[in-house]
Structures are given as C-alpha cells and as structure tokens.
PDB file of C-alpha atoms in Angstrom:
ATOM      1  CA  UNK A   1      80.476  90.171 129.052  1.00 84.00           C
ATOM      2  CA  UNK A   2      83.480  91.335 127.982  1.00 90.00           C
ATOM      3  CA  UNK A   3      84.768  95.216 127.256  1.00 94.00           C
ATOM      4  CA  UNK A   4      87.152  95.788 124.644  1.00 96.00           C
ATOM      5  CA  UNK A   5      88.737  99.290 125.303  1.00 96.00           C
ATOM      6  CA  UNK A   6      91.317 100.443 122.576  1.00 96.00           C
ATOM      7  CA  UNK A   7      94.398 102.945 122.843  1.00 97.00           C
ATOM      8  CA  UNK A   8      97.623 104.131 120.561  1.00 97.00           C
ATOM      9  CA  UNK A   9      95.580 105.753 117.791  1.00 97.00           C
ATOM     10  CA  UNK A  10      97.182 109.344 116.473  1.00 97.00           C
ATOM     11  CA  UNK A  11      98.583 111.242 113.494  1.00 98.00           C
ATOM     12  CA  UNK A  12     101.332 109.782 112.154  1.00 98.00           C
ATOM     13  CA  UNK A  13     103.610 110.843 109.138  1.00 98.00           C
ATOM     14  CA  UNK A  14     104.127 108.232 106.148  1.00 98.00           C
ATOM     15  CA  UNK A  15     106.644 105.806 107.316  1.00 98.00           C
ATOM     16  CA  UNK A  16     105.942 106.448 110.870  1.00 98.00           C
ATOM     17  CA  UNK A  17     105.385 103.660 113.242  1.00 98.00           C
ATOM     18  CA  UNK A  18     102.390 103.208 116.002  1.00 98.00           C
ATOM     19  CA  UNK A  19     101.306 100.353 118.227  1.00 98.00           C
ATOM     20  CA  UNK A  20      97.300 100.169 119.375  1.00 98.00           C
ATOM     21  CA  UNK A  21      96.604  98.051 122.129  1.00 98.00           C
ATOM     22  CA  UNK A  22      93.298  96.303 122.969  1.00 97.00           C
ATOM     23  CA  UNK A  23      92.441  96.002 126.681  1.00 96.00           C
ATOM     24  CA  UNK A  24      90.100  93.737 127.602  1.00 94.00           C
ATOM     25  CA  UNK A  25      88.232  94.103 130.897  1.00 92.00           C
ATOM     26  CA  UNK A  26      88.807  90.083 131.989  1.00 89.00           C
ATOM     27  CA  UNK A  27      90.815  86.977 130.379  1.00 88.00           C
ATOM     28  CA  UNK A  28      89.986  86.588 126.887  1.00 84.00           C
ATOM     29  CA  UNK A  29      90.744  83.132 125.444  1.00 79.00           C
ATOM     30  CA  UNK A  30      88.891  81.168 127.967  1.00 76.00           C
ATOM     31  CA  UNK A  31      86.030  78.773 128.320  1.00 73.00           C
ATOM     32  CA  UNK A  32      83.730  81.380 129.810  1.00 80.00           C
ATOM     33  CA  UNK A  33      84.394  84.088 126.949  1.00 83.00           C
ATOM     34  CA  UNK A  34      84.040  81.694 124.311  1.00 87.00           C
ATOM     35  CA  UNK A  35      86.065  83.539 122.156  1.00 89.00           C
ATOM     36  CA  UNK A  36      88.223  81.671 119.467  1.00 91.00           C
ATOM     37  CA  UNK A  37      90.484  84.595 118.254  1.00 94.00           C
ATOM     38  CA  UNK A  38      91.157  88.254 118.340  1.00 96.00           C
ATOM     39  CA  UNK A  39      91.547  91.019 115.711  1.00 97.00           C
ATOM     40  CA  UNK A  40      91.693  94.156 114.312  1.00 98.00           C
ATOM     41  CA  UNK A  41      89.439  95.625 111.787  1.00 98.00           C
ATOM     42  CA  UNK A  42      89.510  98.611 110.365  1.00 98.00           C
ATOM     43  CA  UNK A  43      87.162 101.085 108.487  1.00 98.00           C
ATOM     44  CA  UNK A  44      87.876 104.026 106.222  1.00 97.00           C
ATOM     45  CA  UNK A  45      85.366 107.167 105.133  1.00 93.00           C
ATOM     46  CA  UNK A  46      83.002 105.623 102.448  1.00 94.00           C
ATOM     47  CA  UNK A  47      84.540 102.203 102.458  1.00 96.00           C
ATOM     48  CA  UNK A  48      83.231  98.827 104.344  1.00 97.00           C
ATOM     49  CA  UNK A  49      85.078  97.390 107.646  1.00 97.00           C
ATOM     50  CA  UNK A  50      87.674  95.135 106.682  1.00 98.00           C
ATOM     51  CA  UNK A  51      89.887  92.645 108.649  1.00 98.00           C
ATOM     52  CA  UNK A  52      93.751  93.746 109.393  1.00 98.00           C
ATOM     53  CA  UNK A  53      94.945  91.330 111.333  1.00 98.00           C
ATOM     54  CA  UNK A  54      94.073  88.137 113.498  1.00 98.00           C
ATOM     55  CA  UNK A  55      95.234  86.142 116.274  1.00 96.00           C
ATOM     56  CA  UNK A  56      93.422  82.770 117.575  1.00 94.00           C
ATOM     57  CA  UNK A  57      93.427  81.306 120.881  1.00 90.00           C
ATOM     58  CA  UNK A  58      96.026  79.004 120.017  1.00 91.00           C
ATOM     59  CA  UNK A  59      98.560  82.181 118.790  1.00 92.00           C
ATOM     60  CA  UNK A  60      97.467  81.519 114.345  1.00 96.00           C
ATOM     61  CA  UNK A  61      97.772  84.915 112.882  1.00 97.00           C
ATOM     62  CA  UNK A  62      96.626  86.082 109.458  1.00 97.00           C
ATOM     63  CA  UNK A  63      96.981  89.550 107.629  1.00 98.00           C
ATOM     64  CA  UNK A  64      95.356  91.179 105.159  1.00 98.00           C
ATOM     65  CA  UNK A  65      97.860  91.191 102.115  1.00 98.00           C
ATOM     66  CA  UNK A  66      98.034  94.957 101.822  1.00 97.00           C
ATOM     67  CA  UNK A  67      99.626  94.958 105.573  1.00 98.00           C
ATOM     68  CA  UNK A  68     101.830  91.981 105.515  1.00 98.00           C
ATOM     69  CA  UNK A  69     105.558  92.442 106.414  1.00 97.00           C
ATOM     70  CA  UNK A  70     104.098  95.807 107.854  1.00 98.00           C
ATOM     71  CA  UNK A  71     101.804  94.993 110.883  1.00 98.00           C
ATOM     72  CA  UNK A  72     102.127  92.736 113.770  1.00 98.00           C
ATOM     73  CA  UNK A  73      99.746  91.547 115.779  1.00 98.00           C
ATOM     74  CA  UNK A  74     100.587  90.209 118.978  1.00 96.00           C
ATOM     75  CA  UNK A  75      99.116  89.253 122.677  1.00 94.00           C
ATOM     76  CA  UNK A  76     100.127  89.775 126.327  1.00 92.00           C
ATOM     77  CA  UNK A  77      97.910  87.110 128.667  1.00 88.00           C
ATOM     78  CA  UNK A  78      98.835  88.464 131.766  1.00 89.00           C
ATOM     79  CA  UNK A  79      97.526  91.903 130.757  1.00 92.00           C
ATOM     80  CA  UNK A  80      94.590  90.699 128.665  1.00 92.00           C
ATOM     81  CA  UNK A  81      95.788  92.788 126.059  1.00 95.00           C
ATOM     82  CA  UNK A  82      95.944  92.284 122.492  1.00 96.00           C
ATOM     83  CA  UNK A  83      98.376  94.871 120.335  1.00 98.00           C
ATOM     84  CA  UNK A  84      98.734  95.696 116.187  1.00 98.00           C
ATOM     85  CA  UNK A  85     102.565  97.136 115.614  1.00 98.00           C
ATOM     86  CA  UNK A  86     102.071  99.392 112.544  1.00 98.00           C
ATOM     87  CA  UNK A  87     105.172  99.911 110.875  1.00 98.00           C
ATOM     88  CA  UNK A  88     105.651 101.695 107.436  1.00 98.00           C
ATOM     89  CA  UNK A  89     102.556 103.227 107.582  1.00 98.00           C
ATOM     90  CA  UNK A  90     100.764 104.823 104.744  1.00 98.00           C
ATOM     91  CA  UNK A  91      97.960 106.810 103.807  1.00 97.00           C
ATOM     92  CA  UNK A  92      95.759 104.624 102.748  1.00 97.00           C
ATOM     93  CA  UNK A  93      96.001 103.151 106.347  1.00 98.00           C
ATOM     94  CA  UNK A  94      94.458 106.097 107.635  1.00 98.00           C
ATOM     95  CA  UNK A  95      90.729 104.563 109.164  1.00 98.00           C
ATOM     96  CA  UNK A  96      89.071 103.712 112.555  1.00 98.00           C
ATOM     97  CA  UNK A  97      90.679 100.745 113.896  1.00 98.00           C
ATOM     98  CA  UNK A  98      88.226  98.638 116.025  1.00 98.00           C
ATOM     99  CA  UNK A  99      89.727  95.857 118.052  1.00 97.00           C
ATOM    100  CA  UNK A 100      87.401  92.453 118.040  1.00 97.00           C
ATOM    101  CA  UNK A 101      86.717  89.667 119.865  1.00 95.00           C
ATOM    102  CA  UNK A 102      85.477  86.856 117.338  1.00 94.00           C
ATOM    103  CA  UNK A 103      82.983  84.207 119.403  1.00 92.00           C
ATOM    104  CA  UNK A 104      82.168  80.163 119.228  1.00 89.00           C
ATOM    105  CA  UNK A 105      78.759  81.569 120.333  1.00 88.00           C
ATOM    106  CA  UNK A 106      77.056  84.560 121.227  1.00 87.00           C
ATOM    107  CA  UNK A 107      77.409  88.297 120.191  1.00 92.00           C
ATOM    108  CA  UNK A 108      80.807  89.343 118.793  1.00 94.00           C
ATOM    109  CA  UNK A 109      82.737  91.916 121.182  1.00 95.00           C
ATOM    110  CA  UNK A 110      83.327  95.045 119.351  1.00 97.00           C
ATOM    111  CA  UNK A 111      85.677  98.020 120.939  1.00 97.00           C
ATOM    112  CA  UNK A 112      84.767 101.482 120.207  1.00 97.00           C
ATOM    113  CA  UNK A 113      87.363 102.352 117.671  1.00 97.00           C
ATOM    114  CA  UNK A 114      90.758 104.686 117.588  1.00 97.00           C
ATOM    115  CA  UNK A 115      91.317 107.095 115.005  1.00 98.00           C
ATOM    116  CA  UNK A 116      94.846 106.337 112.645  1.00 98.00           C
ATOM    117  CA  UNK A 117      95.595 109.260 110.525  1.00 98.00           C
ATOM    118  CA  UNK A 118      98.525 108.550 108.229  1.00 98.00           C
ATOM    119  CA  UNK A 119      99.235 112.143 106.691  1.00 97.00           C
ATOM    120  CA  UNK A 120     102.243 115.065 106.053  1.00 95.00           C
TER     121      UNK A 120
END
C-alpha cells in the first residue's frame, strides 16, 4: 500500500504561479507498487474529475490541452515525490487537485486532494 499525501495548494491571483507536490509514503515506480505512471487530476464544483497532467515510469508526460505550455509535471526519485509547476494560472484552474498513482493491477492510489483557488 501506498499513501499519496499532497501539498502547495493556495489562493493565487491570475497569472500567479504555484507548485503542488505529491509525497508518496515509499518508492513509487517499482515492481512491488505496480504502478505504471503518475498524475494529477483535478475536479471543479459541478464538473467531473479530469486528467491535468501525467508522467509514466519511464519519464512520458502528457497534458491536457487547456494546460499545455502552462503546467509541468515533473518527479524527484530520491524523495518519492511527484510535482505539477502551475504557471499562468487562471480561473478556470481553480478545482481540487488530487495526485494519482495509475496501477498494472490492483486499486488505483488516490491522494486526498489540495484546494487551487485562482481568483483577484
């Protein structure tokens, strides 16, 4: 088992910049874990969770189009940490943003979610 435990959430103004990071409680990408990739969802009042950004074992990313140019998602091994660099931000980024650990097998892992308010 695996705990995902995110950080970096906030208020930011329009055009601000913040960085979330995802720690995970042991080594992610590894046989044991059989996890295949890591990402960040994202879920705003009303609307349905929806992929931001994605990183796979083997360092593929992939970004939903509305973010790309704008957020970064990156890794840090040693740390077990995954991070999402939000720069430019905008309102309509403003949503609970749930770090996830996608599986080969097995229940996803799911963090509990950090608030990102985008607002003057």
């Amino acid at each position: 088992q695996v705990q995902l435990v995110e950080s970096g959430g906030g208020l930011v103004q329009p055009g601000g910049s913040l960085r979330l990071s995802c720690a995970a409680s042991r080594s992610i990408f590894n046989i044991n874990t059989m996890v295949n990739a890591m990402g960040w969802y994202r879920q705003a009042p009303g609307k349905e969770r929806e992929l931001v950004a994605r990183i796979t074992s083997d360092g593929r990313t992939n970004y939903l189009d509305s973010v790309k140019g704008r957020f970064t998602i990156s890794r840090d091994n040693a740390k077990n940490t995954v991070y999402l660099q939000m720069n430019s931000l905008k309102p309509e980024d403003t949503a609970v943003y749930y770090c996830h650990g996608e599986r080969s097998y097995g229940t996803d892992y799911w963090g509990q979610g950090t608030q990102v308010t985008v607002s003057s």
